XYZ file of C-alpha atoms in Angstrom:
625
model
C -2.638 39.361 12.752
C -0.448 36.302 12.278
C -2.332 33.061 11.673
C 0.253 30.749 13.112
C 1.904 32.645 15.998
C 4.877 30.301 15.766
C 7.016 32.280 18.203
C 4.135 32.427 20.698
C 3.670 28.664 20.586
C 7.404 28.070 21.043
C 7.531 30.468 23.998
C 4.412 28.896 25.471
C 5.978 25.438 25.223
C 9.190 26.593 26.930
C 7.164 28.404 29.588
C 5.176 25.221 30.112
C 8.360 23.257 30.785
C 9.516 25.966 33.176
C 6.368 26.134 35.306
C 5.946 22.350 35.376
C 9.529 21.967 36.557
C 8.942 24.437 39.410
C 5.344 23.777 40.491
C 3.845 20.367 41.155
C 0.339 21.298 39.991
C -1.533 24.111 38.279
C -5.202 23.712 39.160
C -7.709 25.534 36.957
C -11.201 26.401 38.233
C -13.971 27.879 36.080
C -12.802 26.840 32.601
C -16.433 26.825 31.507
C -16.469 30.634 31.846
C -14.141 31.058 28.856
C -15.776 31.118 25.402
C -14.031 29.014 22.787
C -14.094 31.858 20.288
C -14.888 35.530 20.076
C -13.116 38.629 21.405
C -12.233 38.586 25.107
C -10.062 40.681 27.398
C -8.477 38.578 30.150
C -7.731 40.552 33.332
C -5.371 38.600 35.584
C -3.784 39.193 38.964
C -0.072 39.923 38.935
C 1.836 38.828 42.046
C 4.687 36.691 40.676
C 6.428 38.602 37.902
C 7.049 36.653 34.663
C 5.538 33.465 36.029
C 2.058 35.016 35.907
C 1.926 35.400 32.096
C 3.719 32.056 31.732
C 1.072 30.237 33.792
C -1.791 32.182 32.227
C -0.675 31.357 28.680
C 0.152 27.709 29.396
C -3.086 26.612 31.061
C -5.626 29.051 29.637
C -8.684 27.071 28.498
C -9.070 25.997 24.865
C -5.381 26.834 24.255
C -6.394 30.279 23.082
C -3.499 32.513 22.061
C -3.240 35.442 24.465
C -2.032 38.791 23.136
C -0.087 40.990 25.569
C 0.647 44.684 25.311
C 4.183 45.799 24.403
C 5.759 49.219 23.862
C 5.073 50.516 20.368
C 8.719 51.629 20.010
C 9.804 47.975 20.033
C 7.955 47.456 16.749
C 9.997 50.083 14.875
C 12.554 47.524 13.707
C 11.042 45.251 10.996
C 12.718 42.126 12.356
C 11.601 42.831 15.923
C 8.120 43.623 14.634
C 7.915 40.226 12.934
C 9.111 38.404 16.058
C 6.852 40.329 18.443
C 3.823 39.953 16.181
C 4.448 36.222 15.832
C 4.709 36.079 19.623
C 1.235 37.606 19.844
C 2.283 40.981 21.233
C 0.272 44.134 20.537
C 1.914 47.565 20.083
C 0.728 50.195 22.562
C 1.833 53.815 22.372
C 1.451 54.953 25.967
C 2.232 58.564 25.003
C -0.808 58.779 22.738
C -3.469 61.186 24.010
C -6.141 59.713 21.757
C -7.385 56.442 23.265
C -8.323 55.035 19.866
C -4.750 55.499 18.735
C -3.573 53.989 22.032
C -5.737 50.893 21.574
C -5.388 50.559 17.795
C -3.528 47.251 17.974
C -5.936 46.000 20.651
C -8.921 46.843 18.434
C -7.338 44.945 15.544
C -6.874 41.816 17.657
C -10.365 41.949 19.169
C -11.956 42.630 15.779
C -10.393 39.383 14.567
C -12.020 37.509 17.465
C -8.753 37.129 19.376
C -8.007 37.172 23.128
C -6.106 40.028 24.779
C -4.560 39.516 28.232
C -3.812 42.353 30.650
C -2.622 42.718 34.225
C -4.767 45.603 35.502
C -2.846 45.931 38.767
C -0.124 47.561 36.675
C 2.831 45.966 38.445
C 3.792 42.774 40.244
C 3.906 43.115 44.021
C 3.752 41.248 47.330
C 1.044 42.553 49.631
C -1.547 40.937 51.917
C -4.371 42.009 49.598
C -5.122 43.390 46.146
C -3.873 46.964 46.361
C -4.970 48.483 43.086
C -6.818 47.777 39.850
C -6.273 50.347 37.129
C -8.689 51.431 34.430
C -6.800 50.353 31.289
C -8.797 47.165 30.676
C -12.093 48.995 31.202
C -11.186 51.779 28.787
C -10.050 49.231 26.180
C -13.260 47.185 26.460
C -15.679 50.108 26.310
C -13.752 51.982 23.609
C -13.675 48.825 21.484
C -17.411 48.300 21.918
C -17.990 51.861 20.730
C -15.528 51.501 17.829
C -17.040 48.171 16.710
C -20.516 49.704 16.507
C -19.169 52.586 14.431
C -17.082 50.350 12.112
C -19.043 47.102 11.564
C -17.269 46.530 8.234
C -13.902 46.186 10.042
C -15.122 43.614 12.529
C -15.250 39.867 12.017
C -18.715 38.354 12.152
C -19.661 37.778 15.808
C -16.788 39.895 17.124
C -18.750 43.089 17.711
C -19.158 42.466 21.459
C -16.271 41.890 23.854
C -16.434 40.326 27.320
C -13.945 40.649 30.148
C -12.714 37.398 31.715
C -11.240 37.852 35.229
C -8.495 35.345 36.077
C -7.092 35.128 39.613
C -3.749 33.353 40.013
C -3.171 32.173 43.593
C -0.007 30.440 44.828
C 0.063 28.159 47.850
C 3.621 29.463 48.377
C 4.745 31.485 45.397
C 8.497 31.373 46.012
C 8.659 27.738 47.143
C 9.933 24.995 44.849
C 7.353 22.229 44.143
C 4.410 24.225 45.500
C 1.016 24.525 43.786
C -0.891 27.109 41.773
C -4.624 27.770 41.526
C -6.036 29.751 38.622
C -9.709 30.609 39.078
C -11.568 32.136 36.175
C -14.455 34.326 37.275
C -17.791 35.115 35.681
C -17.578 36.915 32.312
C -18.327 40.635 32.540
C -20.433 41.928 29.644
C -20.494 45.535 28.483
C -24.288 45.929 28.360
C -24.541 47.244 31.927
C -21.880 49.906 31.377
C -22.056 50.906 27.706
C -25.144 53.111 27.886
C -23.573 55.284 30.576
C -20.286 55.294 28.643
C -22.075 56.721 25.586
C -23.942 59.330 27.611
C -23.191 62.961 26.782
C -23.476 63.907 30.422
C -20.236 65.347 31.766
C -18.137 62.718 33.496
C -20.423 59.847 32.487
C -17.844 57.911 30.390
C -15.272 58.025 33.186
C -17.908 56.990 35.726
C -18.816 53.987 33.534
C -15.136 53.042 33.335
C -14.797 53.274 37.124
C -17.864 51.061 37.621
C -16.467 48.461 35.230
C -13.081 48.568 36.989
C -14.846 48.028 40.317
C -16.638 44.995 38.835
C -13.294 43.573 37.655
C -11.724 44.165 41.059
C -14.664 42.524 42.810
C -14.283 39.368 40.712
C -10.532 39.235 41.326
C -10.960 39.885 45.048
C -13.509 37.088 45.429
C -11.061 34.580 43.919
C -8.001 35.638 45.943
C -6.942 35.862 49.604
C -7.122 39.368 51.046
C -6.160 40.437 54.577
C -6.109 43.876 56.228
C -2.463 43.511 57.297
C 0.459 41.099 57.275
C 0.057 39.852 60.849
C -3.547 38.826 60.203
C -2.507 36.990 57.036
C 0.394 35.227 58.793
C -1.815 34.185 61.731
C -4.395 32.774 59.314
C -1.691 30.860 57.402
C -0.354 29.363 60.626
C -3.836 28.375 61.772
C -4.438 26.745 58.401
C -1.237 24.727 58.654
C -2.138 23.561 62.169
C -5.676 22.597 61.155
C -4.468 20.768 58.033
C -1.096 19.426 59.243
C -0.469 17.097 56.314
C 1.151 18.421 53.164
C -1.389 19.210 50.413
C -4.332 18.004 52.493
C -6.631 20.884 51.485
C -8.644 20.381 48.319
C -7.410 23.065 45.926
C -11.022 23.877 45.038
C -11.440 24.999 48.677
C -7.998 26.496 49.294
C -8.918 30.147 48.707
C -12.271 29.921 50.520
C -10.718 28.192 53.541
C -7.859 30.684 53.678
C -10.150 33.703 53.357
C -12.461 32.317 56.047
C -9.530 32.120 58.469
C -8.371 35.624 57.498
C -11.870 36.929 58.169
C -11.930 35.093 61.493
C -8.730 36.738 62.681
C -9.938 40.098 61.336
C -12.869 40.082 63.765
C -12.384 42.698 66.508
C -12.703 41.257 70.034
C -13.320 37.769 68.647
C -12.502 36.280 72.071
C -11.030 37.965 75.165
C -7.514 36.622 74.577
C -7.401 36.927 70.772
C -4.278 39.127 70.815
C -2.330 36.520 72.765
C -3.595 33.731 70.505
C -2.454 35.625 67.418
C 0.920 36.307 69.043
C 1.518 32.594 69.685
C 0.602 31.776 66.092
C 2.902 34.519 64.789
C 5.784 33.378 66.996
C 5.536 29.823 65.694
C 5.155 31.067 62.108
C 8.235 33.266 62.408
C 10.393 30.529 63.961
C 9.420 28.140 61.172
C 10.345 30.737 58.569
C 13.663 31.442 60.276
C 14.643 27.759 60.412
C 13.224 26.817 56.983
C 11.027 24.182 58.594
C 7.303 23.639 58.088
C 4.561 22.491 60.405
C 3.782 19.664 57.966
C 7.342 18.357 58.266
C 7.359 18.607 62.068
C 3.960 16.916 62.282
C 5.217 13.979 60.241
C 8.324 13.371 62.370
C 8.405 10.457 64.814
C 9.270 12.129 68.126
C 7.954 9.772 70.807
C 8.940 10.229 74.448
C 11.268 7.222 74.116
C 13.741 9.572 72.406
C 13.941 11.804 75.478
C 17.550 11.419 76.670
C 16.544 12.468 80.196
C 14.001 9.699 80.657
C 14.982 6.221 81.965
C 13.688 4.468 78.849
C 14.849 0.894 78.199
C 17.553 0.829 75.567
C 15.635 -1.517 73.187
C 12.700 0.936 73.050
C 14.984 3.851 72.248
C 16.877 1.847 69.649
C 13.604 0.742 68.065
C 12.509 4.345 67.598
C 15.880 5.266 66.179
C 15.794 2.256 63.882
C 12.646 3.609 62.218
C 14.476 6.806 61.330
C 17.531 4.876 60.176
C 15.296 2.585 58.127
C 13.727 5.523 56.280
C 17.167 7.015 55.708
C 18.506 3.771 54.257
C 15.391 3.402 52.088
C 16.173 6.774 50.563
C 19.881 6.011 50.215
C 19.137 2.736 48.428
C 17.636 4.789 45.620
C 20.744 6.939 45.467
C 22.509 4.875 42.752
C 19.482 5.450 40.502
C 19.382 9.158 41.207
C 22.983 10.202 41.760
C 23.685 10.833 38.058
C 20.548 12.967 37.420
C 21.138 14.891 40.645
C 24.781 15.576 39.853
C 23.956 16.725 36.336
C 21.169 19.004 37.561
C 23.077 20.260 40.634
C 24.543 23.337 38.834
C 21.017 24.375 37.809
C 19.800 24.097 41.412
C 22.784 26.093 42.636
C 22.161 28.829 40.080
C 18.492 28.933 41.070
C 19.466 29.490 44.717
C 21.833 32.269 43.702
C 19.059 33.869 41.676
C 16.710 33.773 44.657
C 19.311 35.365 46.932
C 19.615 38.286 44.521
C 15.978 39.136 45.337
C 15.755 38.334 49.065
C 13.567 41.377 49.727
C 11.293 40.808 46.717
C 9.295 37.630 47.159
C 7.509 38.182 43.839
C 10.899 38.023 42.068
C 12.413 34.998 43.809
C 10.482 32.312 41.936
C 11.084 34.081 38.633
C 14.835 34.188 39.284
C 14.875 30.551 40.349
C 13.133 29.518 37.142
C 15.081 31.783 34.790
C 18.537 31.135 36.269
C 17.898 27.407 36.584
C 16.315 27.080 33.145
C 19.112 28.911 31.332
C 21.726 26.634 32.836
C 19.492 23.615 32.311
C 19.237 24.311 28.574
C 23.019 24.539 28.451
C 23.334 21.209 30.292
C 20.782 19.502 28.045
C 22.425 20.913 24.913
C 25.794 19.579 26.088
C 24.186 16.206 26.870
C 22.665 16.105 23.375
C 25.994 16.730 21.664
C 27.746 14.269 23.963
C 25.330 11.462 23.072
C 25.316 12.468 19.401
C 29.125 12.456 19.314
C 29.117 9.030 20.977
C 26.896 7.848 18.112
C 29.324 9.363 15.552
C 27.084 12.281 14.493
C 24.773 10.101 12.423
C 21.205 11.225 11.593
C 19.801 8.321 13.612
C 22.189 9.269 16.397
C 20.698 12.784 16.483
C 17.201 11.319 16.897
C 18.422 8.994 19.637
C 20.204 11.889 21.386
C 17.027 14.011 21.372
C 14.987 11.093 22.715
C 17.598 10.419 25.406
C 17.620 14.034 26.638
C 13.810 14.173 26.615
C 13.419 10.938 28.588
C 16.213 11.958 30.940
C 14.358 15.208 31.753
C 11.122 13.286 32.407
C 12.959 10.806 34.648
C 14.508 13.631 36.656
C 11.129 15.316 37.148
C 9.543 12.062 38.324
C 12.496 11.434 40.602
C 12.014 14.823 42.230
C 8.264 14.344 42.604
C 8.734 10.969 44.305
C 11.603 11.841 46.630
C 11.773 15.594 47.242
C 9.298 15.754 50.139
C 10.603 12.505 51.624
C 14.185 13.735 51.553
C 13.127 17.050 53.069
C 11.389 15.271 55.946
C 14.384 13.042 56.623
C 16.826 15.950 56.667
C 14.494 17.801 59.019
C 14.185 14.728 61.235
C 17.942 14.469 61.753
C 18.214 18.238 62.285
C 15.533 18.053 64.958
C 17.037 14.958 66.584
C 20.464 16.579 66.803
C 18.852 19.681 68.288
C 16.844 17.914 70.989
C 19.782 15.675 71.963
C 22.250 18.542 72.074
C 23.210 19.917 75.508
C 20.719 22.464 76.753
C 23.492 25.010 77.215
C 23.692 25.208 73.419
C 20.157 26.616 73.199
C 19.808 30.277 72.361
C 18.580 32.338 75.264
C 15.092 33.837 75.173
C 16.561 37.268 74.511
C 18.697 35.939 71.644
C 15.817 34.040 70.041
C 13.455 37.022 70.310
C 14.688 38.425 66.983
C 13.372 35.290 65.259
C 9.885 35.432 66.815
C 8.572 38.426 64.848
C 7.585 37.628 61.231
C 9.340 39.577 58.533
C 7.176 42.055 56.616
C 8.165 42.489 52.948
C 9.200 45.997 51.944
C 6.540 48.187 50.400
C 6.312 48.309 46.621
C 6.520 51.992 45.552
C 4.428 51.252 42.436
C 1.493 49.716 44.296
C -1.101 51.999 45.838
C -3.841 51.235 48.314
C -7.164 50.311 46.732
C -10.383 51.846 47.951
C -12.615 48.869 47.235
C -13.622 45.965 49.395
C -10.464 43.935 49.168
C -10.704 42.809 52.755
C -13.017 43.162 55.682
C -12.250 46.116 57.854
C -10.739 45.464 61.227
C -10.194 47.793 64.085
C -6.970 45.989 64.801
C -5.687 46.781 61.327
C -4.838 50.230 62.503
C -2.447 48.651 64.997
C -0.627 46.666 62.287
C 3.141 46.802 62.484
C 4.704 49.433 60.217
C 7.139 48.303 57.534
C 10.041 49.767 59.431
C 9.303 47.530 62.409
C 10.781 44.557 60.628
C 13.372 46.316 58.542
C 16.182 45.078 60.704
C 14.899 41.511 60.512
C 15.119 41.474 56.732
C 18.871 40.901 56.955
C 18.891 38.632 59.987
C 20.972 35.509 59.713
C 19.410 32.100 59.776
C 19.906 30.574 63.241
C 21.456 27.097 63.625
C 18.597 24.612 63.982
C 20.305 22.772 66.840
C 20.220 25.965 68.915
C 16.565 26.895 68.372
C 14.752 23.611 67.775
C 13.507 23.403 71.363
C 12.116 26.909 70.993
C 10.399 25.857 67.768
C 8.843 22.789 69.373
C 7.772 24.834 72.356
C 6.167 27.434 70.069
C 4.397 24.623 68.240
C 2.816 23.371 71.464
C 1.820 26.866 72.505
C 0.345 27.710 69.082
C -1.672 24.461 69.005
C -2.981 25.057 72.513
C -3.829 28.676 71.748
C -5.705 27.756 68.573
C -7.537 24.982 70.414
C -8.642 27.504 73.041
C -9.957 29.823 70.328
C -12.164 27.156 68.798
C -13.277 25.926 72.222
C -14.469 29.428 73.061
C -16.244 29.798 69.721
C -18.019 26.483 70.218
C -19.209 27.594 73.668
C -20.356 30.952 72.337
C -24.103 31.615 71.921
C -25.715 30.946 68.549
C -25.954 34.691 67.965
C -22.138 35.026 67.942
C -20.990 36.560 64.650
C -17.604 36.862 63.002
C -16.360 39.092 60.198
C -16.715 37.790 56.672
C -15.900 38.988 53.189
C -19.120 40.121 51.556
C -19.138 37.375 48.910
C -18.582 34.614 51.496
C -21.291 36.059 53.746
C -23.771 35.816 50.882
C -22.722 32.280 49.929
C -22.829 30.826 53.458
C -26.043 32.389 54.721
C -24.598 35.315 56.622
C -25.448 38.960 56.172
C -24.000 42.058 54.518
C -24.220 45.636 55.702
C -24.738 47.148 52.250
C -24.730 50.855 53.213
C -21.171 50.492 54.494
C -18.301 51.308 52.115
C -16.928 48.797 51.509
C -19.816 46.417 52.337
C -19.210 44.553 55.596
C -20.247 40.916 55.875
C -20.691 38.540 58.787
C -21.172 34.816 59.341
C -22.370 32.854 62.340
C -19.420 31.572 64.413
C -20.884 28.062 64.590
C -21.445 27.992 60.837
C -17.771 28.903 60.310
C -16.725 26.086 62.648
C -18.920 23.641 60.753
C -17.547 24.838 57.425
C -13.929 24.319 58.502
C -14.690 20.841 59.819
C -16.529 19.901 56.617
C -13.419 20.849 54.639
C -11.215 18.544 56.725
C -9.937 20.809 59.511
C -8.633 18.687 62.384
C -10.024 20.870 65.156
C -10.307 18.022 67.666
C -6.667 17.029 67.109
C -5.535 20.391 68.482
C -6.560 19.162 71.934
C -4.310 16.096 71.666
C -0.877 16.026 73.161
C 1.666 17.187 70.594
C 4.249 14.528 69.846
C 7.649 15.886 70.772
C 6.400 18.105 73.602
C 8.978 16.464 75.859
C 11.642 18.306 73.852
C 9.675 21.550 73.981
C 9.241 21.349 77.742
C 12.955 20.933 78.277
C 13.699 24.211 76.548
C 14.425 26.122 79.713
C 14.469 23.158 82.082
C 11.122 24.021 83.671
C 10.291 20.477 84.492
C 9.648 17.067 83.136
C 5.887 16.829 83.396
C 3.169 15.987 80.975
C 2.710 19.215 79.079
C 0.935 22.572 79.074
C -1.893 23.430 81.388
C -4.970 24.083 79.249
C -6.230 26.583 81.797
C -3.640 28.990 80.487
C -5.669 29.291 77.295
C -9.243 29.519 78.536
C -11.557 32.424 78.000
C -11.208 33.334 81.642
C -7.863 34.861 80.764
C -9.009 38.439 80.323
C -5.555 39.887 79.851
C -3.801 40.389 76.572
C -1.115 37.815 77.371
C -1.140 34.068 77.600
C 1.168 32.680 80.239
C 2.828 29.291 80.097
C 1.969 27.346 83.233
C 4.511 24.703 84.261
C 2.992 21.272 84.898
C 2.679 20.159 88.467
C 5.102 17.576 89.728
C 3.863 14.012 90.190
């Protein structure tokens, strides 16, 4: 094996620039589980195409070089072999019937005490849960352990035992620019528990040992990721999370997966409350409208929408102007910085445009969008930076010192642009949204889309099924009787090509859905708080064990439960603003004017009480005063 891996280090550096330019933070949990030396096989989740190996290689603890499998045929050319070997790739002949021949390059790397990285799911996909974990990593680990014992003279001292290191990569929003990434490294899996069965001469014993090891890998990956029985449950849990933590990035990334899985489990509980179907529908309607308008609950929650902006109310002009002046002030504050940012933005604009084009080429493949954004944008960015280097160097008459100055200028310019984006991106997004909303709520009501026209935007889009991903049989998510009623893929096929509606024509519907979703979620928690102490909710088995619940072990997969009050306490302890759901939502005056039902105070909370035994929640107009 190469001692320097020059190509690998160059690629890792470029990949580092790419992921840092796209994501604001890559948070690593469990670094202590990775040994500094010795043979390891890293098994990582694979839900975001090329960005997964890029992130894994860039932030893997101790800067260990990770070796990835590549087709053996690529190594036939001597030049390609040198490049691929220097990049840390391992030749794998997938046509080989003999597993030792198949894993020959893997054995060589592990025998030298190196780290091999695999994606046992076999393909990158977008699904609400882990769908499959294949046996390749298990076969490689157990076959190497056997080979190392038979060939101690070919193994580096201390490299005779390999451990598997599970690594779960979770994205807060994997296709969104400036989102965050969490990489959690699970407990190392040693071969001792499986090797004796693998070496047994009993028929089928080796394969059974491999299957057990694969199940252990899948369990570790499942515990560190978010897994739901269906898309609607996952979307409802996401919307509830955004309502409970309305501020951007207000959840501690150490708790992000646990909080999200707790909410998924909550909405996976059959007959959680009498009106759970209606509550989920309100959450899904709001979620879908936000997706259709490219707005977020965090942005809407941060907007100043006091009743003084209501054009139908007899508000004194100074009060209305004062509210508007706050919005104008924030706009001017952003525009004042424009002279300092106009040049970087103009220079980088082609890269942003190319990134958007790249994303549009994969509209139906969420796992490909971020990759295309990064690749398309980065290729053009390198061209722009190269042109900038030669421009500055030419200005300095192509002198050696000029070349150094040009490199320093381009490097500092890139850093300045990144800092500029970090400081102003969210602020600019909020301001643009604020003016979009203001135009929408001040527009004539006749411009609003009718309820029948807006209906197409109230059902969340379900990504198309990946033909290479197959349903897993392990405990990737708690079972749910409602899962069988999940919408089929074809139900949203027509919505995949739907056009984005003009914000000014649907904003009142969005604000109305926001009020309804908040009220519905508030009613859910109110009912859970009034429930008896014996009330239980579904829980993933690992969370049930951690938080003092119970697990029905005989079930396959094991079914866990947690006390409803304990779940409520857990969410509150992690910062969930449950009490705030009961407060009047700022901007409800615009929501209430959607269909001209009246000009009262808001929604009647009785519409969301547990006494509503039907499947539907009805909006109750406020009484006149």
